[in-house]
Amino acid sequence: LKPTAFVTEKTDLENLAVLLPYYHSHPVLRPILASRSPWERWKTFSLLYCYNSLALQIAKHVVHDTESDSSSQGYVPKFDVLHTPPADDVPRSLLSDTPEPALVHAFENIISLAGQNHCRLTVVITPVYSPLQHGSSTIRTAAAICSLRHVRFLDYSRDPVFAFHDELFYDGNHLNDTGAREFTRMLCFDLHIAE
């Protein structure tokens, strides 16, 4: 869970663009995509807009479908190391914003759905370069919900193993391969202890 997961950022709305190709074939997506802008409905009359200049990338992958994939079961390692500390890895203005009820409700629904399907759930806040000494409204809300629902909650946003360690980060919010391997070892250990 991102430390600001319950607060909508402009970039979050932009990320919805991946759903645009399905705008006409899946009406349930239309109100969600409409949250991007009041003009979204009109823009989608252009099918090219729905593919948001991805048409060339799609064509490239169709033609070169034998291109090797550098990922390993979804994991793509980043080997770069931070050379200068990020200016604002987690936008501080979003840390204290009031959580949006719809996002909190969706989180609660995920927990309920996991419980109904007898899944053991753990909610994890991953490490960030600059430790969140006072947490965030999202972290506090998620921790309270997890406590009430008896769901394991692991918060690494203040962990000194990762805080300010340039060699473990690709950017302010993402671990590089070395950091990801260290975090995986730590998380596996903590999950085992929590059993």
Tab-separated table of C-alpha atoms in Angstrom:
chain	number	residue	atom	x	y	z
A	1	LEU	CA	0.000	0.000	0.000
A	2	LYS	CA	1.406	3.393	-0.961
A	3	PRO	CA	1.674	5.825	1.960
A	4	THR	CA	-0.733	8.108	0.072
A	5	ALA	CA	-3.022	5.409	-1.363
A	6	PHE	CA	-6.205	6.897	0.082
A	7	VAL	CA	-5.588	10.327	-1.464
A	8	THR	CA	-6.164	10.894	-5.182
A	9	GLU	CA	-3.283	12.519	-6.991
A	10	LYS	CA	-3.448	13.988	-10.494
A	11	THR	CA	-1.031	11.288	-11.655
A	12	ASP	CA	-3.399	8.600	-10.342
A	13	LEU	CA	-6.111	9.910	-12.640
A	14	GLU	CA	-3.656	9.946	-15.528
A	15	ASN	CA	-2.869	6.284	-14.838
A	16	LEU	CA	-6.481	5.484	-15.720
A	17	ALA	CA	-5.523	6.070	-19.360
A	18	VAL	CA	-4.704	2.356	-19.647
A	19	LEU	CA	-8.474	1.717	-19.479
A	20	LEU	CA	-9.321	4.040	-22.393
A	21	PRO	CA	-9.199	1.310	-25.090
A	22	TYR	CA	-12.124	-0.357	-23.253
A	23	TYR	CA	-14.241	2.795	-22.942
A	24	HIS	CA	-16.716	1.823	-25.689
A	25	SER	CA	-16.857	-1.930	-25.061
A	26	HIS	CA	-17.215	-1.775	-21.253
A	27	PRO	CA	-19.758	0.850	-20.169
A	28	VAL	CA	-18.999	0.200	-16.488
A	29	LEU	CA	-15.654	1.971	-17.012
A	30	ARG	CA	-17.151	5.203	-18.360
A	31	PRO	CA	-17.901	6.905	-15.019
A	32	ILE	CA	-14.441	5.957	-13.754
A	33	LEU	CA	-12.747	7.421	-16.818
A	34	ALA	CA	-14.978	10.496	-16.650
A	35	SER	CA	-13.212	11.397	-13.397
A	36	ARG	CA	-10.130	12.261	-15.479
A	37	SER	CA	-11.829	15.297	-16.994
A	38	PRO	CA	-15.299	16.563	-17.950
A	39	TRP	CA	-14.235	16.303	-21.609
A	40	GLU	CA	-13.282	12.638	-21.505
A	41	ARG	CA	-16.571	11.506	-23.071
A	42	TRP	CA	-16.041	13.791	-26.046
A	43	LYS	CA	-12.387	12.902	-26.474
A	44	THR	CA	-13.210	9.218	-26.739
A	45	PHE	CA	-15.076	9.806	-29.990
A	46	SER	CA	-11.582	9.616	-31.439
A	47	LEU	CA	-10.523	5.993	-31.238
A	48	LEU	CA	-6.919	7.120	-31.651
A	49	TYR	CA	-7.285	9.127	-28.417
A	50	CYS	CA	-8.385	5.940	-26.659
A	51	TYR	CA	-5.020	4.414	-27.474
A	52	ASN	CA	-3.239	7.570	-26.293
A	53	SER	CA	-0.445	7.363	-28.862
A	54	LEU	CA	0.175	3.737	-27.937
A	55	ALA	CA	-0.819	2.575	-31.423
A	56	LEU	CA	2.820	2.536	-32.551
A	57	GLN	CA	3.927	0.597	-29.470
A	58	ILE	CA	1.126	-1.928	-29.981
A	59	ALA	CA	2.082	-2.340	-33.648
A	60	LYS	CA	5.752	-2.804	-32.685
A	61	HIS	CA	4.885	-5.615	-30.273
A	62	VAL	CA	2.627	-7.291	-32.842
A	63	VAL	CA	5.401	-7.249	-35.438
A	64	HIS	CA	8.199	-8.161	-33.000
A	65	ASP	CA	6.353	-10.592	-30.749
A	66	THR	CA	9.494	-12.695	-30.339
A	67	GLU	CA	11.243	-9.859	-28.499
A	68	SER	CA	12.727	-11.196	-25.272
A	69	ASP	CA	11.162	-10.144	-22.010
A	70	SER	CA	13.630	-8.869	-19.391
A	71	SER	CA	11.236	-9.608	-16.566
A	72	SER	CA	11.194	-12.680	-14.379
A	73	GLN	CA	7.596	-13.535	-13.505
A	74	GLY	CA	6.706	-9.832	-13.473
A	75	TYR	CA	9.860	-8.601	-11.714
A	76	VAL	CA	12.033	-6.233	-13.738
A	77	PRO	CA	15.213	-5.441	-11.795
A	78	LYS	CA	16.482	-1.849	-11.674
A	79	PHE	CA	20.219	-1.637	-11.123
A	80	ASP	CA	20.626	2.156	-11.012
A	81	VAL	CA	21.572	3.750	-7.706
A	82	LEU	CA	20.506	7.153	-6.420
A	83	HIS	CA	23.300	9.679	-6.911
A	84	THR	CA	21.459	12.636	-5.426
A	85	PRO	CA	18.724	12.426	-2.811
A	86	PRO	CA	15.238	13.000	-4.252
A	87	ALA	CA	13.694	16.406	-3.580
A	88	ASP	CA	10.284	15.062	-2.628
A	89	ASP	CA	9.963	11.278	-2.835
A	90	VAL	CA	6.529	11.317	-1.178
A	91	PRO	CA	4.639	14.595	-1.710
A	92	ARG	CA	4.413	15.936	1.843
A	93	SER	CA	1.202	17.809	1.042
A	94	LEU	CA	-0.544	14.453	0.514
A	95	LEU	CA	0.567	12.903	3.807
A	96	SER	CA	-1.981	14.773	5.902
A	97	ASP	CA	-4.831	15.018	3.367
A	98	THR	CA	-8.106	13.501	4.516
A	99	PRO	CA	-8.540	9.990	3.099
A	100	GLU	CA	-11.187	9.750	0.393
A	101	PRO	CA	-14.119	7.648	1.653
A	102	ALA	CA	-14.481	5.772	-1.665
A	103	LEU	CA	-10.841	4.650	-1.568
A	104	VAL	CA	-11.093	3.603	2.077
A	105	HIS	CA	-14.297	1.700	1.278
A	106	ALA	CA	-12.549	-0.084	-1.627
A	107	PHE	CA	-9.726	-1.067	0.753
A	108	GLU	CA	-12.247	-2.453	3.250
A	109	ASN	CA	-13.931	-4.387	0.432
A	110	ILE	CA	-10.610	-5.975	-0.537
A	111	ILE	CA	-10.095	-7.086	3.064
A	112	SER	CA	-13.647	-8.479	3.209
A	113	LEU	CA	-13.266	-10.292	-0.108
A	114	ALA	CA	-9.983	-11.863	1.041
A	115	GLY	CA	-11.670	-12.988	4.269
A	116	GLN	CA	-14.672	-14.454	2.443
A	117	ASN	CA	-12.278	-16.500	0.330
A	118	HIS	CA	-10.263	-17.646	3.359
A	119	CYS	CA	-7.130	-15.800	2.221
A	120	ARG	CA	-4.557	-14.821	4.808
A	121	LEU	CA	-3.927	-11.176	4.101
A	122	THR	CA	-1.033	-8.927	5.063
A	123	VAL	CA	-1.014	-5.215	4.263
A	124	VAL	CA	2.486	-3.849	3.669
A	125	ILE	CA	3.718	-0.271	3.438
A	126	THR	CA	6.973	-0.499	1.489
A	127	PRO	CA	10.160	1.442	2.278
A	128	VAL	CA	10.681	4.994	1.048
A	129	TYR	CA	13.960	6.867	0.859
A	130	SER	CA	12.994	9.634	3.324
A	131	PRO	CA	11.394	7.995	6.374
A	132	LEU	CA	7.862	9.123	7.189
A	133	GLN	CA	8.463	9.941	10.853
A	134	HIS	CA	4.841	10.942	11.416
A	135	GLY	CA	3.332	8.424	9.002
A	136	SER	CA	0.434	9.609	6.870
A	137	SER	CA	-3.337	9.739	7.003
A	138	THR	CA	-3.394	6.664	4.747
A	139	ILE	CA	-1.048	4.693	7.003
A	140	ARG	CA	-2.996	5.601	10.149
A	141	THR	CA	-6.349	4.748	8.510
A	142	ALA	CA	-5.105	1.453	7.058
A	143	ALA	CA	-3.492	0.444	10.373
A	144	ALA	CA	-6.743	1.144	12.255
A	145	ILE	CA	-8.819	-0.859	9.758
A	146	CYS	CA	-6.349	-3.760	9.834
A	147	SER	CA	-6.359	-3.754	13.627
A	148	LEU	CA	-10.174	-3.909	13.729
A	149	ARG	CA	-10.268	-6.653	11.103
A	150	HIS	CA	-7.374	-8.654	12.608
A	151	VAL	CA	-5.247	-8.287	9.464
A	152	ARG	CA	-1.452	-8.210	9.707
A	153	PHE	CA	-0.073	-4.727	9.005
A	154	LEU	CA	3.634	-4.193	8.314
A	155	ASP	CA	4.902	-0.627	7.923
A	156	TYR	CA	8.435	-0.189	6.528
A	157	SER	CA	8.059	3.528	5.742
A	158	ARG	CA	10.286	4.447	8.719
A	159	ASP	CA	12.667	1.508	8.634
A	160	PRO	CA	16.295	2.576	9.321
A	161	VAL	CA	17.624	-0.295	7.191
A	162	PHE	CA	16.385	1.594	4.112
A	163	ALA	CA	16.131	5.238	5.196
A	164	PHE	CA	18.567	7.509	3.317
A	165	HIS	CA	20.482	4.556	1.840
A	166	ASP	CA	21.192	5.715	-1.721
A	167	GLU	CA	22.622	2.317	-2.671
A	168	LEU	CA	19.231	0.613	-2.081
A	169	PHE	CA	17.007	2.921	-4.137
A	170	TYR	CA	16.348	3.464	-7.815
A	171	ASP	CA	14.382	6.631	-7.024
A	172	GLY	CA	12.713	8.032	-3.903
A	173	ASN	CA	9.855	5.527	-3.943
A	174	HIS	CA	11.358	2.470	-5.621
A	175	LEU	CA	14.025	0.094	-4.446
A	176	ASN	CA	16.674	-1.012	-6.894
A	177	ASP	CA	17.589	-4.700	-7.261
A	178	THR	CA	19.840	-4.682	-4.191
A	179	GLY	CA	17.175	-2.954	-2.085
A	180	ALA	CA	14.410	-5.196	-3.410
A	181	ARG	CA	16.363	-8.313	-2.483
A	182	GLU	CA	17.057	-6.957	1.020
A	183	PHE	CA	13.400	-6.004	1.445
A	184	THR	CA	12.268	-9.434	0.225
A	185	ARG	CA	14.497	-11.158	2.801
A	186	MET	CA	13.203	-8.867	5.567
A	187	LEU	CA	9.561	-9.261	4.550
A	188	CYS	CA	9.828	-13.063	4.341
A	189	PHE	CA	11.386	-13.135	7.811
A	190	ASP	CA	8.696	-10.837	9.252
A	191	LEU	CA	5.898	-12.843	7.625
A	192	HIS	CA	7.336	-16.036	9.097
A	193	ILE	CA	7.625	-14.447	12.576
A	194	ALA	CA	4.027	-13.186	12.345
A	195	GLU	CA	2.714	-16.713	11.879
